[in-house]
Structures are given as structure tokens and as C-alpha cells.
Coordinates of C-alpha atoms in Angstrom, one line a residue:
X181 CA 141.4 153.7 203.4
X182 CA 140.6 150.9 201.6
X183 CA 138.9 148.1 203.3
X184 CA 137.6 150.5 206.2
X185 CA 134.2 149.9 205.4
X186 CA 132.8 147.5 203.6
X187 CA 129.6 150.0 202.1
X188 CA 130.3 152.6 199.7
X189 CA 127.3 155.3 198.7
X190 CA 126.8 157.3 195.5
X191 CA 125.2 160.2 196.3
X192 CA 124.5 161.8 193.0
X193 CA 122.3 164.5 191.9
X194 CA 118.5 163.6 192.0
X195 CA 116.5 162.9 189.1
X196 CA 112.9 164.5 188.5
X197 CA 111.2 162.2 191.0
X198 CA 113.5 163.1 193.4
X199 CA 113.8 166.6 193.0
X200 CA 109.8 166.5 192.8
X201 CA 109.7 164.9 196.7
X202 CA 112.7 167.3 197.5
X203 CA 110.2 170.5 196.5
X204 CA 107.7 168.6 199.0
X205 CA 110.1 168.8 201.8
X206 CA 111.5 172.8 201.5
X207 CA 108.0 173.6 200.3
X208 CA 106.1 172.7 203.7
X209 CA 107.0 175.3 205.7
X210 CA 106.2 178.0 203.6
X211 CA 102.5 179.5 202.1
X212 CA 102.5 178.8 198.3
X213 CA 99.6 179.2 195.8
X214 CA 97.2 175.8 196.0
X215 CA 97.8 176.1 191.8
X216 CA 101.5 175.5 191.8
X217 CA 102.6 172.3 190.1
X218 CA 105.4 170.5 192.1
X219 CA 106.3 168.7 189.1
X220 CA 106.4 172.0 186.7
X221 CA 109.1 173.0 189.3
X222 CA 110.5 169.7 189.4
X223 CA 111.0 169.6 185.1
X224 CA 112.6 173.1 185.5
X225 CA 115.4 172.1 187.5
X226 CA 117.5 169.5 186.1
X227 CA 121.0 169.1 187.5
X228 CA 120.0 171.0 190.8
X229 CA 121.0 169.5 194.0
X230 CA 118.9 169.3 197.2
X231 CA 120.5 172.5 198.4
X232 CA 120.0 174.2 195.3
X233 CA 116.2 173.0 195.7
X234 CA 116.4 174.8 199.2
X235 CA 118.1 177.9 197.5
X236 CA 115.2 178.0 195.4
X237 CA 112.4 178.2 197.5
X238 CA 114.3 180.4 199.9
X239 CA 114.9 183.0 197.2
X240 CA 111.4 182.3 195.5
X241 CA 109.9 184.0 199.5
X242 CA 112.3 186.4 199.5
X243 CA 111.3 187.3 196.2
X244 CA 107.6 187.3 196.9
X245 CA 108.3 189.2 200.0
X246 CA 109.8 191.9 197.9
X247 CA 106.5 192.2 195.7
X248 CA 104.5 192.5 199.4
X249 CA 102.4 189.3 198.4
X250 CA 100.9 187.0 201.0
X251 CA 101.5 183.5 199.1
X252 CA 104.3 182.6 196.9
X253 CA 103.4 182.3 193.3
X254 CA 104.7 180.3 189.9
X255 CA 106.4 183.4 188.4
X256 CA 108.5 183.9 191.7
X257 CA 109.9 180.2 191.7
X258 CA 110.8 181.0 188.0
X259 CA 112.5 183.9 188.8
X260 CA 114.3 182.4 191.5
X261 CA 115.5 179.5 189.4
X262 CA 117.2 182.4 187.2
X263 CA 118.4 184.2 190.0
X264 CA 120.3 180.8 190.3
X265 CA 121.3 179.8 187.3
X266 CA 122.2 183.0 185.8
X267 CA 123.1 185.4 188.8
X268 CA 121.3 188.7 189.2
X269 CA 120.2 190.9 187.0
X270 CA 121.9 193.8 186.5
X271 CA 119.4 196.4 184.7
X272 CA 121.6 199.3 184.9
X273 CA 124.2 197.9 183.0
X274 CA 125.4 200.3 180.2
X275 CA 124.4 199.1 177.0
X276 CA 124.6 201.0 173.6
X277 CA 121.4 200.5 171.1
X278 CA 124.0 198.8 168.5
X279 CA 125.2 196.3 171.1
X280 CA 121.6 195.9 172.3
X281 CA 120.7 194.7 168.8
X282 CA 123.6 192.7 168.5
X283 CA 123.0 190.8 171.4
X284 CA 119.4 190.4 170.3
X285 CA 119.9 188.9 166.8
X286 CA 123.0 187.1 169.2
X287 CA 120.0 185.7 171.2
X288 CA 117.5 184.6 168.0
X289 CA 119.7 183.3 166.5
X290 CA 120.3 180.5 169.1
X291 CA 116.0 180.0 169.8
X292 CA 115.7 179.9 166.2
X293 CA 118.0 177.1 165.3
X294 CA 117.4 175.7 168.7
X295 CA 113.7 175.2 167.3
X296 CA 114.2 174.3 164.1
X297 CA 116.5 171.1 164.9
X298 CA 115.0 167.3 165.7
X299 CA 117.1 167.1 168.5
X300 CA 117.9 170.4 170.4
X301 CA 116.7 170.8 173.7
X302 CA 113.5 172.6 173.8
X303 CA 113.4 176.1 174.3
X304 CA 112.1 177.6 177.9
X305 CA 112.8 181.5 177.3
X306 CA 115.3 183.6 175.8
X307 CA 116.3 187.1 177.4
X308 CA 118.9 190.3 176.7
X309 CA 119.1 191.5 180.6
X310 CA 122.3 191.2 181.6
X311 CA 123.1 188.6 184.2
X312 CA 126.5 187.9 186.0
X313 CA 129.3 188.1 182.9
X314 CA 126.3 187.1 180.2
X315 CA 124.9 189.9 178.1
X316 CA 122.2 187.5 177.2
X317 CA 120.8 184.3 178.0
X318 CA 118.7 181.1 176.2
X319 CA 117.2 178.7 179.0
X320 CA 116.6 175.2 177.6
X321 CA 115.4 172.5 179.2
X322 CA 117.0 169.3 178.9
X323 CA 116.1 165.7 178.6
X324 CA 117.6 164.1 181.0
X325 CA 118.9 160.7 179.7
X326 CA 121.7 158.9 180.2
X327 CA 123.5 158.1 176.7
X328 CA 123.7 160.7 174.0
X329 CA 123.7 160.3 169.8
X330 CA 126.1 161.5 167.7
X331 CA 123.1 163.1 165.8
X332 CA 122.5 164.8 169.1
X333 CA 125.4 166.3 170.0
X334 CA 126.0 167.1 166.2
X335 CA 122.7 169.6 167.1
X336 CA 123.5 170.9 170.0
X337 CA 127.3 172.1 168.8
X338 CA 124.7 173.9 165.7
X339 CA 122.2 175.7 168.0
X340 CA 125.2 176.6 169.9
X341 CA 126.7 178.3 166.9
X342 CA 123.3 180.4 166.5
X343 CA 124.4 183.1 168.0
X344 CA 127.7 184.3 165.8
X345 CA 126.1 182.8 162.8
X346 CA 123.2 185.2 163.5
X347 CA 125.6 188.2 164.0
X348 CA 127.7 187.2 160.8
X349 CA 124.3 186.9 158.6
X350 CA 123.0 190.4 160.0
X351 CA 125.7 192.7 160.4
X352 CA 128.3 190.6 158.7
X353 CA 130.8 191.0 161.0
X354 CA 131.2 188.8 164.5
X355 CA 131.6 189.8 168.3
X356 CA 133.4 188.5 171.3
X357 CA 130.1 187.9 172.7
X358 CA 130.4 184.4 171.8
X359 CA 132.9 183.6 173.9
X360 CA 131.3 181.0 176.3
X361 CA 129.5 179.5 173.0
X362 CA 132.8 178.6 171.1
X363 CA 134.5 177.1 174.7
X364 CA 131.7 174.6 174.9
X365 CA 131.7 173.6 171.5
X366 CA 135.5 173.0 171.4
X367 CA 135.7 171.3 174.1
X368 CA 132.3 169.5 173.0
X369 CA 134.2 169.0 169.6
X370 CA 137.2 167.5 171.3
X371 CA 135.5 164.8 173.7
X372 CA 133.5 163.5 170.3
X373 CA 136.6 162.9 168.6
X374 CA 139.3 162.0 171.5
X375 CA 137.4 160.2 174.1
X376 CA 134.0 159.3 172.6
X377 CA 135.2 157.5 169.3
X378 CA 132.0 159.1 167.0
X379 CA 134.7 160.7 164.4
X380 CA 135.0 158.0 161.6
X381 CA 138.6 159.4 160.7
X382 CA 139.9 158.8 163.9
X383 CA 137.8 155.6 164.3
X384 CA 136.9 153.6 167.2
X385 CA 140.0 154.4 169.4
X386 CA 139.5 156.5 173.2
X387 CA 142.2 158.2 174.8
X388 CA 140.4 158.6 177.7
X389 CA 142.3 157.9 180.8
X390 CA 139.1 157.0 183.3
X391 CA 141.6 155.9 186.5
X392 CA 143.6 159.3 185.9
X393 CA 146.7 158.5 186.1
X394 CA 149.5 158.0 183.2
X395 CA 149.8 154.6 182.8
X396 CA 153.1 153.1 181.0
X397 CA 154.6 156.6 181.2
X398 CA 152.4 158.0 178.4
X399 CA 153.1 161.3 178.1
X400 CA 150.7 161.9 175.0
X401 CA 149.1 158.3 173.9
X402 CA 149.0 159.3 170.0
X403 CA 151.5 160.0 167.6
X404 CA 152.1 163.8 166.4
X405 CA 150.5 162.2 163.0
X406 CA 147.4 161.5 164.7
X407 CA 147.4 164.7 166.9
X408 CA 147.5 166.6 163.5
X409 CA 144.5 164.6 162.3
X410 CA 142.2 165.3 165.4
X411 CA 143.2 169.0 164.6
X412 CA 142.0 168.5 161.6
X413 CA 138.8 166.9 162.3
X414 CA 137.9 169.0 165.7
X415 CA 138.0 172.2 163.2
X416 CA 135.9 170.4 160.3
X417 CA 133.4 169.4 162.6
X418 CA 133.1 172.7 164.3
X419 CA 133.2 174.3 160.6
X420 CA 130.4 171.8 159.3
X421 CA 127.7 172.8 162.1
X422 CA 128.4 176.6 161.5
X423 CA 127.5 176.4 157.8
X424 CA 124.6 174.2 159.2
X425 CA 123.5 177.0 161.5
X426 CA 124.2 180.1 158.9
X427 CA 121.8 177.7 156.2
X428 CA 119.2 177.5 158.5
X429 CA 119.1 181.2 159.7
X430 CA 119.4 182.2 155.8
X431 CA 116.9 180.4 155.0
X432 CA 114.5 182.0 157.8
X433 CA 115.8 185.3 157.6
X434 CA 112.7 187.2 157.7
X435 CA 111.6 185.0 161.2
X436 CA 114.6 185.5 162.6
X437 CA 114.4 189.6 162.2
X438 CA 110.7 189.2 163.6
X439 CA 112.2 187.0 166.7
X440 CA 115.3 189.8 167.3
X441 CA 112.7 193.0 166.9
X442 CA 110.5 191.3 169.8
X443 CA 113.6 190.7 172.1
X444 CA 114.4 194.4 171.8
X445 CA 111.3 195.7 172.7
X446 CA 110.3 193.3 175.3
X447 CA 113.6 191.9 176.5
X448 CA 112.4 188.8 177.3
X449 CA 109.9 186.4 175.2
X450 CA 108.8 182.4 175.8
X451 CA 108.7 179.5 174.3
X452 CA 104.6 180.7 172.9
X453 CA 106.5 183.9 171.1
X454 CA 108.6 181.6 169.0
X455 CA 106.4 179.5 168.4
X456 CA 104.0 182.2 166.8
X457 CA 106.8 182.9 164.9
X458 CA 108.5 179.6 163.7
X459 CA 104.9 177.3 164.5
X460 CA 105.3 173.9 166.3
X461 CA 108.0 171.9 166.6

């Protein structure tokens, strides 16, 4: 109730420092290898809560006590933060060779134009074991910063768009397995233009309601006119970064076969593997 007391406390997530003194904590009581770095852990883990930072090392020494080993080691931290993220694996999965390869090139597709953009987060490892409802999965790790760009965002909806421009190039046809990639661009597309004002035909107008309610009996607070005209612009915008990501994957065809031939034999390849491929960022 209002007025009951006069202190109110955020509680939000913690940032690296505080995820890095969190590891400290849940890492005490349990025997880890002298050549972990806290803060490795720390980068790897944006967005995790302190329980989730518990989850971790509880699952990274039930992991190690699976492999029989007397200290808990890098890899099994890394696995548990995918165990996490992603759910489990689930190997036995039936998979036909075609879809295998689909979800490969699927997969390349969004490292390599991930890679080759100024401002897409930077690539951590890509994989084609299923997980949960994914068929494959790209882990990125994010800056974590408080304002973003248009240019940024403009990025991130194109390395998104990887993965069916990669299918359309190769077997020029598209899945459903992009599903989850064209939600979060949509909706990605929709904030830019309705609520964040970065859509010059729209202009410098929000219809963001921040206190949730309907003020003045709003139903809709734009015309069907204007309605129209964000249609318009979500699906030009959305358009405009698929061409982007087909360019770029035309244009580096040949890496982009490389990249999709070493997921399907290995399954899972690192940041170094694309960066043999593609060089430095």
C-alpha cells in the first residue's frame, strides 16, 4: 500500500561484477580446478540471476561427478551454462541427413553473418544437437550496455535472418525451422517502429503506454492510416535486412559451405573454427 514504507528496493539482475562475487559465494564449497577464471564464468552469463548462478555450479558437479573427476573443470561449467540456457540435449533425437544439413547451413548461416557485421554480438559457439524444442543453437555473448543504436539493432534483426537466408541460398527453398528467428524479429521490428521512434516515416512519435493502463479511453492511439503505415514499414524493414543477410552470404558462399560441412561432421565448432574460416573480426 502506498505510503507503508517509506524505502523501496530494486532488485535487478546483477551485472558482471556482481555475478563475478556471486561465482565466489556458490563456488566455496565445492573443489574446482586452481585454473578456472571466475571472471571467464562471470562474462558467460549475462542476464543470469543469483539462483541461476547456484544452478550452475550445482549442475557444473553433478556434471563432473558424471565424468568420475575429482575437481570441477572449465568445460563442465560451460556445459552447465548450456544445460541452462538451452535444456538438455537430446542425442537420440531422430534426424534425417537432409534435415541435418539443413539445419547446418540453418546454423552457418547465422555465425557467418553474425561475424561479418560491425555490431553483432560476438560469436561463443554454434551447435546442431538438439536441445529442448531447438534443432540448433548459436550462443552469443552480449555486451551488456544500457542504450542500443538503431545501427545495432538494424544488425542483430540481419544475423537473425542468417539462418532462412542460408536455407533459401542453398537449397532454394525455406523451412519452419525458423520459427523462433522471425518471432523475435517481428516483434524486434515492431518495438523500433511503435514504441522506440527510430523509423523516419513514422517519425518521432511512441505509443508506448509505460503506466499500463488506457488513458483517455484509447482503444488504439493511431489512426487506421497510420496503422497501415507501420504495416508497411515493420515489413520493409524486416525485408531490407533479409536482402542484407542473403548479400552477405552470396557473397561468401564458398565460406559458408566450409562453415556448414564442419558443423556436420563435428556438430559443434567455436568461435577459433570461424575464425579460420572468415579471419578476424
Amino acid at each position: 500500500r502506498a505510503g507503508r514504507f517509506d524505502r523501496q528496493i530494486h532488485v535487478e539482475l546483477p551485472d558482471l561484477q556482481e555475478r563475478k562475487e556471486i561465482f565466489g559465494v556458490h563456488m566455496a564449497g565445492i573443489k574446482i580446478d586452481n585454473s578456472l577464471d571466475i571472471n571467464f564464468l562471470a562474462k558467460q552469463t549475462p542476464g543470469f540471476s543469483g539462483a541461476d548462478i547456484a544452478n550452475v555450479c550445482n549442475e557444473a558437479a553433478l556434471i563432473a561427478a558424471r565424468k568420475d573427476k575429482k575437481i570441477i573443470e572449465k568445460q563442465d561449467f560451460l556445459d552447465a551454462v548450456d544445460r541452462i540456457i538451452g535444456g538438455l540435449e537430446k542425442k537420440n533425437k531422430i534426424i534425417t541427413p537432409k534435415e541435418k544439413r539443413t539445419i547446418a547451413y540453418h546454423e552457418a548461416g547465422h555465425a557467418s553473418v553474425s561475424w561479418l557485421l560491425e555490431h553483432a554480438n560476438p560469436l561463443v559457439k554454434v551447435t546442431i544437437v538438439p536441445r529442448g524444442q531447438a534443432l540448433g543453437a548459436a550462443w552469443y555473448l552480449p555486451e551488456e550496455r544500457q542504450i542500443t543504436t538503431k545501427a545495432q539493432l538494424l544488425d542483430q534483426m540481419i544475423s537473425l535472418l542468417g539462418g532462412r537466408a542460408s536455407e533459401e541460398i542453398v537449397f532454394g527453398e525455406v523451412s519452419t525451422g525458423a520459427l523462433n528467428d522471425l518471432e523475435r524479429v517481428t516483434k524486434q521490428a515492431y518495438a523500433m517502429v511503435v514504441y522506440y521512434g527510430l523509423d523516419k516515416e513514422i517519425g518521432n512519435i511512441s505509443f508506448y503506454d509505460s503506466s499500463g493502463q488506457s488513458e483517455y479511453g484509447f482503444q488504439k492511439p493511431f489512426s487506421d492510416k497510420t496503422a497501415e503505415k507501420i504495416d508497411a514499414q515493420i515489413r520493409s524493414m524486416v525485408e531490407e535486412a533479409y536482402n542484407k543477410a542473403k548479400a552477405i552470404l552470396t557473397e561468401n558462399r564458398e565460406k559458408l559451405d566450409a562453415l556448414a560441412t564442419i558443423l556436420v561432421e563435428r556438430e559443434v565448432i567455436f568461435r577459433e573454427d570461424v575464425e579460420n574460416i572468415y579471419g578476424k573480426r
